Amino acid sequence: MFKADRIIVAFDGKNDSKKALKKAIDLSKRLGAELTVAHVHEPRQTMVNEQRPAAGTAYIYGGIPSVPPVPHDSDIAGEPVIYEDSAEEAIAAAKIILNEHQLDAEIEILEGDPAKAVLKHAEHIGADLVITGSRDQNRLKKLLFGSVSDKITAKSEIPVLIVK
């Protein structure tokens, strides 16, 4: 039988990763292995709002509005808007699933390319198995961008379990 002391599961909060987490929990219990849930996100992106003309504004030559723009409370020019990823939601979803299955696990938030970050952390913690979900993507998207599970499988030096 396969032996693993530490399992790492890639988790983004979507249905395929929820299935992967449930399989990881099951295997962790069966094998007596420690479990690490890894969520990877890209660093925050900050954008600066520009003022926009009010609705119904007429324009004169050159696209210049004939009425000055009207800023909204949340739309002040020059005020940064931070677009955060769904890390908090994903971690909350992972904790719910872990609680439902009565299992304690380490939860790690990693940054960067998902496949590289998960594999680097797997090596760092000495994982014996990587578990990831498989998302159905259209062929063009998969051809252009690849999938995280494909990249993990191709680059991993330890066994990988892909859950569908």
mmCIF file of N, CA and C in Angstrom, residues 77-159:
data_model
loop_
_atom_site.group_PDB
_atom_site.id
_atom_site.type_symbol
_atom_site.label_atom_id
_atom_site.label_comp_id
_atom_site.label_asym_id
_atom_site.label_seq_id
_atom_site.Cartn_x
_atom_site.Cartn_y
_atom_site.Cartn_z
ATOM 1 N N ALA A 77 -11.325 60.686 -8.158
ATOM 2 C CA ALA A 77 -10.147 60.609 -9.026
ATOM 3 C C ALA A 77 -8.879 60.523 -8.192
ATOM 4 N N GLY A 78 -7.986 59.664 -8.625
ATOM 5 C CA GLY A 78 -6.706 59.537 -7.957
ATOM 6 C C GLY A 78 -6.723 58.675 -6.712
ATOM 7 N N GLU A 79 -7.888 58.240 -6.292
ATOM 8 C CA GLU A 79 -7.979 57.398 -5.098
ATOM 9 C C GLU A 79 -7.757 55.948 -5.504
ATOM 10 N N PRO A 80 -6.815 55.252 -4.882
ATOM 11 C CA PRO A 80 -6.547 53.879 -5.299
ATOM 12 C C PRO A 80 -7.689 52.938 -4.935
ATOM 13 N N VAL A 81 -7.928 52.012 -5.810
ATOM 14 C CA VAL A 81 -8.912 50.964 -5.570
ATOM 15 C C VAL A 81 -8.138 49.661 -5.542
ATOM 16 N N ILE A 82 -8.293 48.887 -4.496
ATOM 17 C CA ILE A 82 -7.553 47.634 -4.367
ATOM 18 C C ILE A 82 -8.474 46.487 -4.747
ATOM 19 N N TYR A 83 -8.049 45.719 -5.725
ATOM 20 C CA TYR A 83 -8.796 44.547 -6.151
ATOM 21 C C TYR A 83 -8.133 43.343 -5.497
ATOM 22 N N GLU A 84 -8.797 42.770 -4.521
ATOM 23 C CA GLU A 84 -8.229 41.624 -3.822
ATOM 24 C C GLU A 84 -8.748 40.336 -4.436
ATOM 25 N N ASP A 85 -7.989 39.314 -4.298
ATOM 26 C CA ASP A 85 -8.440 38.034 -4.806
ATOM 27 C C ASP A 85 -9.370 37.390 -3.781
ATOM 28 N N SER A 86 -9.713 36.173 -4.024
ATOM 29 C CA SER A 86 -10.688 35.495 -3.177
ATOM 30 C C SER A 86 -10.022 34.633 -2.111
ATOM 31 N N ALA A 87 -8.838 35.006 -1.642
ATOM 32 C CA ALA A 87 -8.116 34.183 -0.665
ATOM 33 C C ALA A 87 -8.934 33.956 0.593
ATOM 34 N N GLU A 88 -9.543 35.015 1.120
ATOM 35 C CA GLU A 88 -10.327 34.861 2.355
ATOM 36 C C GLU A 88 -11.491 33.909 2.155
ATOM 37 N N GLU A 89 -12.174 34.028 1.006
ATOM 38 C CA GLU A 89 -13.306 33.143 0.728
ATOM 39 C C GLU A 89 -12.839 31.698 0.577
ATOM 40 N N ALA A 90 -11.730 31.499 -0.116
ATOM 41 C CA ALA A 90 -11.218 30.143 -0.319
ATOM 42 C C ALA A 90 -10.805 29.514 1.004
ATOM 43 N N ILE A 91 -10.130 30.277 1.844
ATOM 44 C CA ILE A 91 -9.693 29.755 3.144
ATOM 45 C C ILE A 91 -10.898 29.431 4.018
ATOM 46 N N ALA A 92 -11.904 30.291 3.982
ATOM 47 C CA ALA A 92 -13.128 30.026 4.754
ATOM 48 C C ALA A 92 -13.796 28.742 4.270
ATOM 49 N N ALA A 93 -13.843 28.541 2.952
ATOM 50 C CA ALA A 93 -14.439 27.321 2.395
ATOM 51 C C ALA A 93 -13.645 26.088 2.819
ATOM 52 N N ALA A 94 -12.325 26.193 2.811
ATOM 53 C CA ALA A 94 -11.481 25.066 3.236
ATOM 54 C C ALA A 94 -11.722 24.736 4.702
ATOM 55 N N LYS A 95 -11.813 25.760 5.543
ATOM 56 C CA LYS A 95 -12.043 25.533 6.976
ATOM 57 C C LYS A 95 -13.384 24.861 7.224
ATOM 58 N N ILE A 96 -14.398 25.240 6.467
ATOM 59 C CA ILE A 96 -15.719 24.613 6.614
ATOM 60 C C ILE A 96 -15.628 23.124 6.293
ATOM 61 N N ILE A 97 -14.984 22.799 5.181
ATOM 62 C CA ILE A 97 -14.855 21.391 4.784
ATOM 63 C C ILE A 97 -14.037 20.608 5.811
ATOM 64 N N LEU A 98 -12.945 21.196 6.278
ATOM 65 C CA LEU A 98 -12.125 20.527 7.298
ATOM 66 C C LEU A 98 -12.926 20.294 8.577
ATOM 67 N N ASN A 99 -13.709 21.281 8.997
ATOM 68 C CA ASN A 99 -14.538 21.133 10.202
ATOM 69 C C ASN A 99 -15.601 20.065 10.019
ATOM 70 N N GLU A 100 -16.230 20.030 8.843
ATOM 71 C CA GLU A 100 -17.250 19.013 8.568
ATOM 72 C C GLU A 100 -16.674 17.603 8.690
ATOM 73 N N HIS A 101 -15.414 17.456 8.314
ATOM 74 C CA HIS A 101 -14.757 16.143 8.353
ATOM 75 C C HIS A 101 -13.894 15.955 9.602
ATOM 76 N N GLN A 102 -13.987 16.899 10.513
ATOM 77 C CA GLN A 102 -13.290 16.842 11.802
ATOM 78 C C GLN A 102 -11.800 16.520 11.639
ATOM 79 N N LEU A 103 -11.145 17.344 10.831
ATOM 80 C CA LEU A 103 -9.716 17.161 10.618
ATOM 81 C C LEU A 103 -9.003 18.504 10.738
ATOM 82 N N ASP A 104 -7.934 18.498 11.506
ATOM 83 C CA ASP A 104 -7.083 19.685 11.587
ATOM 84 C C ASP A 104 -6.044 19.592 10.477
ATOM 85 N N ALA A 105 -5.797 20.709 9.834
ATOM 86 C CA ALA A 105 -4.790 20.748 8.779
ATOM 87 C C ALA A 105 -4.136 22.113 8.777
ATOM 88 N N GLU A 106 -2.934 22.162 8.265
ATOM 89 C CA GLU A 106 -2.273 23.450 8.078
ATOM 90 C C GLU A 106 -2.864 24.089 6.831
ATOM 91 N N ILE A 107 -3.094 25.388 6.890
ATOM 92 C CA ILE A 107 -3.569 26.122 5.724
ATOM 93 C C ILE A 107 -2.519 27.173 5.398
ATOM 94 N N GLU A 108 -2.027 27.126 4.185
ATOM 95 C CA GLU A 108 -0.980 28.047 3.753
ATOM 96 C C GLU A 108 -1.481 28.897 2.596
ATOM 97 N N ILE A 109 -1.201 30.192 2.654
ATOM 98 C CA ILE A 109 -1.504 31.088 1.544
ATOM 99 C C ILE A 109 -0.178 31.403 0.863
ATOM 100 N N LEU A 110 -0.087 31.019 -0.394
ATOM 101 C CA LEU A 110 1.138 31.183 -1.164
ATOM 102 C C LEU A 110 0.913 32.220 -2.259
ATOM 103 N N GLU A 111 1.990 32.762 -2.786
ATOM 104 C CA GLU A 111 1.881 33.738 -3.863
ATOM 105 C C GLU A 111 2.656 33.267 -5.072
ATOM 106 N N GLY A 112 2.205 33.715 -6.246
ATOM 107 C CA GLY A 112 2.920 33.427 -7.480
ATOM 108 C C GLY A 112 2.158 32.501 -8.393
ATOM 109 N N ASP A 113 2.891 31.874 -9.280
ATOM 110 C CA ASP A 113 2.316 30.908 -10.202
ATOM 111 C C ASP A 113 1.819 29.710 -9.395
ATOM 112 N N PRO A 114 0.547 29.327 -9.551
ATOM 113 C CA PRO A 114 -0.012 28.262 -8.713
ATOM 114 C C PRO A 114 0.780 26.955 -8.733
ATOM 115 N N ALA A 115 1.119 26.458 -9.907
ATOM 116 C CA ALA A 115 1.830 25.178 -9.974
ATOM 117 C C ALA A 115 3.201 25.272 -9.311
ATOM 118 N N LYS A 116 3.941 26.308 -9.638
ATOM 119 C CA LYS A 116 5.284 26.469 -9.061
ATOM 120 C C LYS A 116 5.220 26.654 -7.550
ATOM 121 N N ALA A 117 4.271 27.463 -7.082
ATOM 122 C CA ALA A 117 4.164 27.740 -5.643
ATOM 123 C C ALA A 117 3.801 26.481 -4.862
ATOM 124 N N VAL A 118 2.857 25.707 -5.378
ATOM 125 C CA VAL A 118 2.449 24.475 -4.687
ATOM 126 C C VAL A 118 3.615 23.492 -4.637
ATOM 127 N N LEU A 119 4.301 23.320 -5.756
ATOM 128 C CA LEU A 119 5.421 22.374 -5.781
ATOM 129 C C LEU A 119 6.578 22.829 -4.903
ATOM 130 N N LYS A 120 6.851 24.114 -4.886
ATOM 131 C CA LYS A 120 7.920 24.632 -4.027
ATOM 132 C C LYS A 120 7.575 24.397 -2.560
ATOM 133 N N HIS A 121 6.307 24.639 -2.195
ATOM 134 C CA HIS A 121 5.904 24.427 -0.808
ATOM 135 C C HIS A 121 5.884 22.932 -0.476
ATOM 136 N N ALA A 122 5.484 22.115 -1.430
ATOM 137 C CA ALA A 122 5.496 20.662 -1.219
ATOM 138 C C ALA A 122 6.910 20.195 -0.891
ATOM 139 N N GLU A 123 7.876 20.721 -1.614
ATOM 140 C CA GLU A 123 9.275 20.370 -1.345
ATOM 141 C C GLU A 123 9.707 20.898 0.026
ATOM 142 N N HIS A 124 9.302 22.121 0.338
ATOM 143 C CA HIS A 124 9.671 22.754 1.611
ATOM 144 C C HIS A 124 9.182 21.951 2.820
ATOM 145 N N ILE A 125 7.963 21.419 2.733
ATOM 146 C CA ILE A 125 7.394 20.689 3.874
ATOM 147 C C ILE A 125 7.673 19.189 3.809
ATOM 148 N N GLY A 126 8.296 18.740 2.736
ATOM 149 C CA GLY A 126 8.594 17.316 2.597
ATOM 150 C C GLY A 126 7.365 16.481 2.295
ATOM 151 N N ALA A 127 6.474 17.003 1.468
ATOM 152 C CA ALA A 127 5.247 16.278 1.125
ATOM 153 C C ALA A 127 5.575 15.026 0.320
ATOM 154 N N ASP A 128 4.758 14.000 0.536
ATOM 155 C CA ASP A 128 4.906 12.738 -0.180
ATOM 156 C C ASP A 128 3.905 12.609 -1.320
ATOM 157 N N LEU A 129 2.902 13.492 -1.325
ATOM 158 C CA LEU A 129 1.833 13.421 -2.323
ATOM 159 C C LEU A 129 1.235 14.809 -2.520
ATOM 160 N N VAL A 130 0.996 15.153 -3.794
ATOM 161 C CA VAL A 130 0.298 16.393 -4.139
ATOM 162 C C VAL A 130 -1.061 15.999 -4.695
ATOM 163 N N ILE A 131 -2.104 16.646 -4.201
ATOM 164 C CA ILE A 131 -3.450 16.395 -4.711
ATOM 165 C C ILE A 131 -3.983 17.696 -5.283
ATOM 166 N N THR A 132 -4.578 17.602 -6.459
ATOM 167 C CA THR A 132 -5.162 18.770 -7.109
ATOM 168 C C THR A 132 -6.430 18.364 -7.838
ATOM 169 N N GLY A 133 -7.302 19.318 -8.031
ATOM 170 C CA GLY A 133 -8.521 19.068 -8.781
ATOM 171 C C GLY A 133 -8.273 19.253 -10.264
ATOM 172 N N SER A 134 -9.203 18.775 -11.055
ATOM 173 C CA SER A 134 -9.117 18.931 -12.502
ATOM 174 C C SER A 134 -10.354 19.663 -12.977
ATOM 175 N N ARG A 135 -10.146 20.813 -13.549
ATOM 176 C CA ARG A 135 -11.255 21.643 -14.022
ATOM 177 C C ARG A 135 -11.441 21.400 -15.512
ATOM 178 N N ASP A 136 -12.688 21.281 -15.924
ATOM 179 C CA ASP A 136 -12.965 21.153 -17.352
ATOM 180 C C ASP A 136 -12.802 22.518 -18.001
ATOM 181 N N GLN A 137 -11.836 22.619 -18.908
ATOM 182 C CA GLN A 137 -11.609 23.858 -19.646
ATOM 183 C C GLN A 137 -11.834 23.575 -21.117
ATOM 184 N N ASN A 138 -12.212 24.620 -21.859
ATOM 185 C CA ASN A 138 -12.329 24.391 -23.292
ATOM 186 C C ASN A 138 -10.928 24.193 -23.869
ATOM 187 N N ARG A 139 -10.862 23.576 -25.021
ATOM 188 C CA ARG A 139 -9.570 23.195 -25.598
ATOM 189 C C ARG A 139 -8.662 24.392 -25.854
ATOM 190 N N LEU A 140 -9.231 25.481 -26.355
ATOM 191 C CA LEU A 140 -8.416 26.649 -26.671
ATOM 192 C C LEU A 140 -7.781 27.225 -25.412
ATOM 193 N N LYS A 141 -8.576 27.376 -24.365
ATOM 194 C CA LYS A 141 -8.049 27.920 -23.110
ATOM 195 C C LYS A 141 -6.966 27.002 -22.543
ATOM 196 N N LYS A 142 -7.211 25.701 -22.614
ATOM 197 C CA LYS A 142 -6.225 24.753 -22.091
ATOM 198 C C LYS A 142 -4.947 24.791 -22.931
ATOM 199 N N LEU A 143 -5.104 24.923 -24.255
ATOM 200 C CA LEU A 143 -3.948 24.987 -25.140
ATOM 201 C C LEU A 143 -3.135 26.253 -24.887
ATOM 202 N N LEU A 144 -3.820 27.378 -24.728
ATOM 203 C CA LEU A 144 -3.132 28.656 -24.535
ATOM 204 C C LEU A 144 -2.488 28.783 -23.158
ATOM 205 N N PHE A 145 -3.233 28.405 -22.134
ATOM 206 C CA PHE A 145 -2.772 28.654 -20.768
ATOM 207 C C PHE A 145 -2.331 27.401 -20.027
ATOM 208 N N GLY A 146 -2.741 26.241 -20.502
ATOM 209 C CA GLY A 146 -2.467 25.015 -19.773
ATOM 210 C C GLY A 146 -3.329 24.960 -18.525
ATOM 211 N N SER A 147 -3.224 23.896 -17.792
ATOM 212 C CA SER A 147 -3.978 23.813 -16.547
ATOM 213 C C SER A 147 -2.990 23.644 -15.404
ATOM 214 N N VAL A 148 -3.406 24.061 -14.244
ATOM 215 C CA VAL A 148 -2.545 23.942 -13.067
ATOM 216 C C VAL A 148 -2.230 22.473 -12.812
ATOM 217 N N SER A 149 -3.242 21.616 -12.922
ATOM 218 C CA SER A 149 -2.998 20.192 -12.653
ATOM 219 C C SER A 149 -2.015 19.598 -13.661
ATOM 220 N N ASP A 150 -2.100 20.001 -14.934
ATOM 221 C CA ASP A 150 -1.139 19.519 -15.935
ATOM 222 C C ASP A 150 0.277 19.976 -15.601
ATOM 223 N N LYS A 151 0.405 21.242 -15.204
ATOM 224 C CA LYS A 151 1.729 21.788 -14.876
ATOM 225 C C LYS A 151 2.314 21.110 -13.638
ATOM 226 N N ILE A 152 1.465 20.880 -12.643
ATOM 227 C CA ILE A 152 1.937 20.201 -11.429
ATOM 228 C C ILE A 152 2.405 18.793 -11.774
ATOM 229 N N THR A 153 1.610 18.083 -12.562
ATOM 230 C CA THR A 153 1.960 16.714 -12.945
ATOM 231 C C THR A 153 3.274 16.675 -13.723
ATOM 232 N N ALA A 154 3.437 17.613 -14.639
ATOM 233 C CA ALA A 154 4.635 17.628 -15.481
ATOM 234 C C ALA A 154 5.903 17.950 -14.691
ATOM 235 N N LYS A 155 5.794 18.801 -13.678
ATOM 236 C CA LYS A 155 6.990 19.284 -12.982
ATOM 237 C C LYS A 155 7.253 18.625 -11.627
ATOM 238 N N SER A 156 6.302 17.852 -11.137
ATOM 239 C CA SER A 156 6.449 17.275 -9.804
ATOM 240 C C SER A 156 7.419 16.101 -9.788
ATOM 241 N N GLU A 157 8.193 16.035 -8.722
ATOM 242 C CA GLU A 157 9.096 14.903 -8.524
ATOM 243 C C GLU A 157 8.500 13.891 -7.544
ATOM 244 N N ILE A 158 7.322 14.210 -7.006
ATOM 245 C CA ILE A 158 6.624 13.286 -6.110
ATOM 246 C C ILE A 158 5.288 12.922 -6.747
ATOM 247 N N PRO A 159 4.643 11.854 -6.286
ATOM 248 C CA PRO A 159 3.369 11.452 -6.868
ATOM 249 C C PRO A 159 2.313 12.559 -6.800
#
